Amino acid sequence: MMNEEVFISGLQNQYLRLPLKDFENVRRFTMTGQSENNKQNRDNIPFDRYVDIWWLAMCIGILEGKRKKLDKNQWHQFIRAGEVLPSNPWRVFQLKLLAVGITGDTDILFKPGQLISMANEYAATGFPIVLDEMIGQSVPIWAISDFLLTRIKGN
């Protein structure tokens, strides 16, 4: 198995991305995308950072079993994976487990570009699903919470 520092350094030049067409709605539902005046109503802004909604979208994409490939100009880069993922070590650990579990091959851990590309493609599948649950709802946090409870229960 590879050294953790080597793995993290391999993420430094890899970007977490989201579909450009979804960017405005991602901003709408994250604290990062809000002005100070809008940060008061957490019920309407369920996610703290872009990476939080990205992570959920990736997990939903994995549940769907689909990777959405986009052209280079259809992505919005929002942060380097090596800057944000190590600050939450559980994300690094879970990402590694997911990558090996999905590919069935530990070699993916030595290919950070492929690993992050795969994660971005799963997130691209999940974003429309996650956003559709919140758009048009009077209380987006409850809408996404109900959606997740339903998905977890398998209904």
Coordinates of C-alpha atoms in Angstrom, one line a residue:
M1 CA 0.0 0.0 0.0
M2 CA 1.2 3.5 -0.7
N3 CA 2.4 6.1 1.8
E4 CA -0.4 8.5 2.8
E5 CA 1.8 11.6 2.1
V6 CA 2.5 10.3 -1.4
F7 CA -1.2 9.8 -2.0
I8 CA -2.1 13.3 -0.8
S9 CA 0.7 14.9 -2.8
G10 CA -0.7 13.1 -5.9
L11 CA -4.0 14.9 -5.3
Q12 CA -2.4 18.4 -5.4
N13 CA -2.8 19.0 -9.1
Q14 CA -6.2 17.3 -9.4
Y15 CA -9.4 19.5 -9.3
L16 CA -12.8 18.7 -7.9
R17 CA -15.2 19.8 -10.5
L18 CA -18.9 20.2 -11.0
P19 CA -21.0 20.6 -14.1
L20 CA -20.9 24.2 -15.2
K21 CA -24.7 24.1 -15.9
D22 CA -25.2 23.3 -12.2
F23 CA -22.8 25.9 -10.7
E24 CA -25.4 28.6 -10.0
N25 CA -27.6 26.2 -8.1
V26 CA -24.7 24.8 -6.2
R27 CA -23.8 28.4 -5.1
R28 CA -27.5 28.9 -4.1
F29 CA -27.5 25.9 -1.8
T30 CA -24.0 26.4 -0.1
M31 CA -22.8 28.9 2.4
T32 CA -19.7 29.5 0.3
G33 CA -21.9 30.9 -2.5
Q34 CA -23.8 33.3 -0.2
S35 CA -23.3 36.9 0.7
E36 CA -23.1 37.7 4.5
N37 CA -26.8 38.9 4.3
N38 CA -28.0 35.6 2.9
K39 CA -26.3 33.4 5.4
Q40 CA -28.9 33.8 8.1
N41 CA -31.5 31.2 6.9
R42 CA -29.8 27.7 7.1
D43 CA -33.0 26.0 6.1
N44 CA -32.6 27.4 2.6
I45 CA -28.8 26.7 2.4
P46 CA -28.2 23.1 3.5
F47 CA -24.5 22.8 2.7
D48 CA -21.5 24.7 4.1
R49 CA -19.1 24.3 1.2
Y50 CA -19.0 23.2 -2.4
V51 CA -17.1 20.1 -1.4
D52 CA -20.0 19.0 0.9
I53 CA -22.6 19.1 -1.9
W54 CA -20.1 17.6 -4.3
W55 CA -19.5 14.7 -1.9
L56 CA -23.2 14.0 -1.6
A57 CA -23.6 14.2 -5.4
M58 CA -20.7 11.8 -5.8
C59 CA -22.3 9.3 -3.4
I60 CA -25.7 9.6 -5.2
G61 CA -23.9 9.1 -8.6
I62 CA -22.3 5.9 -7.1
L63 CA -25.7 4.7 -5.9
E64 CA -27.0 5.3 -9.4
G65 CA -24.1 3.4 -10.8
K66 CA -23.4 5.9 -13.5
R67 CA -20.5 8.1 -14.5
K68 CA -21.4 11.2 -16.5
K69 CA -18.5 12.2 -18.8
L70 CA -18.4 15.9 -19.8
D71 CA -16.3 17.8 -22.2
K72 CA -13.5 19.9 -20.7
N73 CA -15.5 23.2 -21.3
Q74 CA -18.6 21.8 -19.4
W75 CA -16.8 21.7 -16.0
H76 CA -16.4 24.3 -13.3
Q77 CA -13.2 23.6 -11.3
F78 CA -13.8 24.7 -7.7
I79 CA -10.8 23.5 -5.7
R80 CA -7.8 21.3 -5.8
A81 CA -8.5 17.9 -4.3
G82 CA -5.2 18.1 -2.3
E83 CA -6.3 21.3 -0.6
V84 CA -9.7 20.2 0.6
L85 CA -9.8 16.4 1.0
P86 CA -6.9 16.1 3.5
S87 CA -8.6 18.6 5.8
N88 CA -11.3 15.9 6.4
P89 CA -9.2 12.7 6.6
W90 CA -12.4 10.5 6.5
R91 CA -13.0 11.8 3.0
V92 CA -9.6 10.6 1.8
F93 CA -10.1 7.2 3.4
Q94 CA -13.6 6.8 2.0
L95 CA -12.6 8.0 -1.4
K96 CA -9.8 5.4 -1.5
L97 CA -12.3 2.7 -0.4
L98 CA -14.8 3.7 -3.0
A99 CA -12.2 3.8 -5.8
V100 CA -10.9 0.3 -5.0
G101 CA -14.4 -1.0 -4.4
I102 CA -15.6 0.3 -7.7
T103 CA -12.6 -0.6 -9.8
G104 CA -11.7 -3.8 -8.0
D105 CA -8.1 -2.8 -8.4
T106 CA -5.7 -1.1 -5.9
D107 CA -3.7 0.4 -8.8
I108 CA -6.2 3.2 -8.9
L109 CA -4.6 4.5 -5.7
F110 CA -1.4 5.2 -7.8
K111 CA -3.4 7.1 -10.4
P112 CA -4.8 10.2 -8.7
G113 CA -5.9 11.8 -12.0
Q114 CA -8.1 8.8 -12.8
L115 CA -9.4 8.5 -9.2
I116 CA -10.5 12.2 -9.1
S117 CA -11.8 12.0 -12.6
M118 CA -14.0 9.0 -11.7
A119 CA -15.2 10.8 -8.5
N120 CA -16.1 14.0 -10.6
E121 CA -18.0 11.9 -13.1
Y122 CA -20.0 10.2 -10.4
A123 CA -20.7 13.7 -8.9
A124 CA -21.8 14.9 -12.3
T125 CA -24.4 12.2 -12.3
G126 CA -25.6 13.0 -8.8
F127 CA -25.8 16.8 -9.1
P128 CA -29.0 17.0 -11.1
I129 CA -30.6 14.5 -8.7
V130 CA -29.6 16.3 -5.6
L131 CA -30.4 19.8 -7.0
D132 CA -33.8 18.7 -8.4
E133 CA -34.8 17.7 -4.8
M134 CA -34.1 21.2 -3.5
I135 CA -35.1 23.5 -6.4
G136 CA -38.6 24.9 -5.9
Q137 CA -38.9 23.7 -2.4
S138 CA -39.9 26.1 0.3
V139 CA -37.5 24.5 2.8
P140 CA -34.6 22.9 0.8
I141 CA -32.9 21.3 3.9
W142 CA -36.1 19.3 4.7
A143 CA -36.5 18.3 1.0
I144 CA -33.0 16.9 0.7
S145 CA -33.2 15.3 4.2
D146 CA -36.5 13.5 3.2
F147 CA -34.9 12.5 -0.1
L148 CA -31.9 11.0 1.7
L149 CA -34.0 9.2 4.2
T150 CA -36.1 7.7 1.4
R151 CA -32.9 6.6 -0.5
I152 CA -31.4 5.0 2.7
K153 CA -34.6 3.1 3.4
G154 CA -34.8 2.0 -0.2
N155 CA -38.3 3.4 -0.8

